[in-house]
Each structure stands twice: as structure tokens, then as C-alpha cells.
Short mmCIF file of C-alpha atoms in Angstrom, two decimals:
data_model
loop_
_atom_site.label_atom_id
_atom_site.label_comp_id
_atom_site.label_asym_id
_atom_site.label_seq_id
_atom_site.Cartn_x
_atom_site.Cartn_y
_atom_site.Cartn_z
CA UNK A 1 0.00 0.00 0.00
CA UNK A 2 1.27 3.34 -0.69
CA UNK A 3 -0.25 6.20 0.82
CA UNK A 4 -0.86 9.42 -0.61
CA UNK A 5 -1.51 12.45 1.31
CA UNK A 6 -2.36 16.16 -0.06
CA UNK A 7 -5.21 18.96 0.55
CA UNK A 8 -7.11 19.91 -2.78
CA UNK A 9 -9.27 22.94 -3.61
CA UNK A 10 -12.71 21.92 -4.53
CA UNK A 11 -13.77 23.45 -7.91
CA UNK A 12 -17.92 23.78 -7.50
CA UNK A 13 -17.70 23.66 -3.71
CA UNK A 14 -20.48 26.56 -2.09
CA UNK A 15 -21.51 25.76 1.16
CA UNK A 16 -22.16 23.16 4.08
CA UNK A 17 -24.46 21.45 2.42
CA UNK A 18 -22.21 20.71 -0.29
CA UNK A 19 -19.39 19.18 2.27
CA UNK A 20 -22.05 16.99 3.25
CA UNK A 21 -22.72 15.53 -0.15
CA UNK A 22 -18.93 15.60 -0.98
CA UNK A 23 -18.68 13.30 2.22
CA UNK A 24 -20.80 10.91 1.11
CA UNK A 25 -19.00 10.38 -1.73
CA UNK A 26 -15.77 10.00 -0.44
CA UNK A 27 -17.37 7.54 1.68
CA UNK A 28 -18.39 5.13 -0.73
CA UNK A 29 -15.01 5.62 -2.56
CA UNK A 30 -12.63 2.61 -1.82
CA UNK A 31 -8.69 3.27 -1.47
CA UNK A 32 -9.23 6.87 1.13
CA UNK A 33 -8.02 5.77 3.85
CA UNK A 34 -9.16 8.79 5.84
CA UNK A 35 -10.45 12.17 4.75
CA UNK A 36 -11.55 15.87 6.23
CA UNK A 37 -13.78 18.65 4.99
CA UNK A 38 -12.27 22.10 5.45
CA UNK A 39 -15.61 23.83 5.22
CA UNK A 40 -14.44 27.32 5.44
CA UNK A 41 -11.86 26.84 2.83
CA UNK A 42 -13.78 24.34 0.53
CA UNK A 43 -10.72 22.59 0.24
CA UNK A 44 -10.41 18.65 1.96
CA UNK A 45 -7.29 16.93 3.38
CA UNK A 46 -7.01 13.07 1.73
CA UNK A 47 -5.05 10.07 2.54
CA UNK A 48 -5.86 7.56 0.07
CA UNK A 49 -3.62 4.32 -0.93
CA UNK A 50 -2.98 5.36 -4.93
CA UNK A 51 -2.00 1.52 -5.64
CA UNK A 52 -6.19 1.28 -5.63
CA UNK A 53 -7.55 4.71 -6.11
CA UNK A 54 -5.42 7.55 -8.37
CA UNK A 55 -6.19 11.55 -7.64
CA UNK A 56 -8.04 11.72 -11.26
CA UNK A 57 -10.45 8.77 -10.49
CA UNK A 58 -11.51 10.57 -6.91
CA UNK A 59 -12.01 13.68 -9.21
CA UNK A 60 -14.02 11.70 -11.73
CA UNK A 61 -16.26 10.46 -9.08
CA UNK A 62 -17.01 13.71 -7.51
CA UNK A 63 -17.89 15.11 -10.91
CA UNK A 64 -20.53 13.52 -11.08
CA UNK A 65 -22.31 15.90 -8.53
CA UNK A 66 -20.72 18.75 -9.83
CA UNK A 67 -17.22 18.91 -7.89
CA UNK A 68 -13.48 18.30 -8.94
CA UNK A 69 -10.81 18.31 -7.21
CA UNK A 70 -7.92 21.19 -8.19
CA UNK A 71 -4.35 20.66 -7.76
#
């Protein structure tokens, strides 16, 4: 396992009820080891093991609600 840690901007990202739906997503998403909302930044901290899960394929999953993550 190799774990991969960094804090992305969230492009779409408004307000609180938007970091609960982003949760729920990286929820169901297997490979993060652990993640956090920064709700006043719209930004979230990930730890996720990239030998399951790459950067772009979180991304792709969160577009589908209208988020992406930014470098």
C-alpha cells in the first residue's frame, strides 16, 4: 500500500451542504483511507492508498455531482 496524502481545492464547492454531499461520496469511494472537509476553505485533506484509487479517479467520481478536485 502506498499512501498518498495532499489537501485539494474543490472546484464547484459553495456551502455546508455541499461538504455533506462531498462526504458521502468519499465515503463510498474505496482506497481513502481517511479524509476531512475544510468547510471554510472548501478545500479537503485526503489520505488515500494510490495503488487502488489515483487523484483523477476521486475527481471523476465527484464530478458527477458537480465537484473536482484542483491541484
Amino acid at each position: 500500500m502506498a499512501k498518498t496524502f495532499n489537501m485539494y481545492m474543490i472546484k464547484g464547492y459553495k456551502n455546508e451542504k455541499d461538504a455533506e454531499i462531498i462526504e458521502e461520496i468519499l465515503k463510498g469511494i474505496d482506497g481513502i483511507i481517511k479524509f476531512k472537509v475544510e468547510k471554510a476553505f472548501g478545500a479537503v485533506e485526503l489520505t488515500y492508498d494510490d495503488e487502488k484509487i489515483s487523484r483523477e479517479e476521486i475527481s471523476n467520481k465527484l464530478k458527477t455531482k458537480g465537484f473536482e478536485l484542483k491541484y
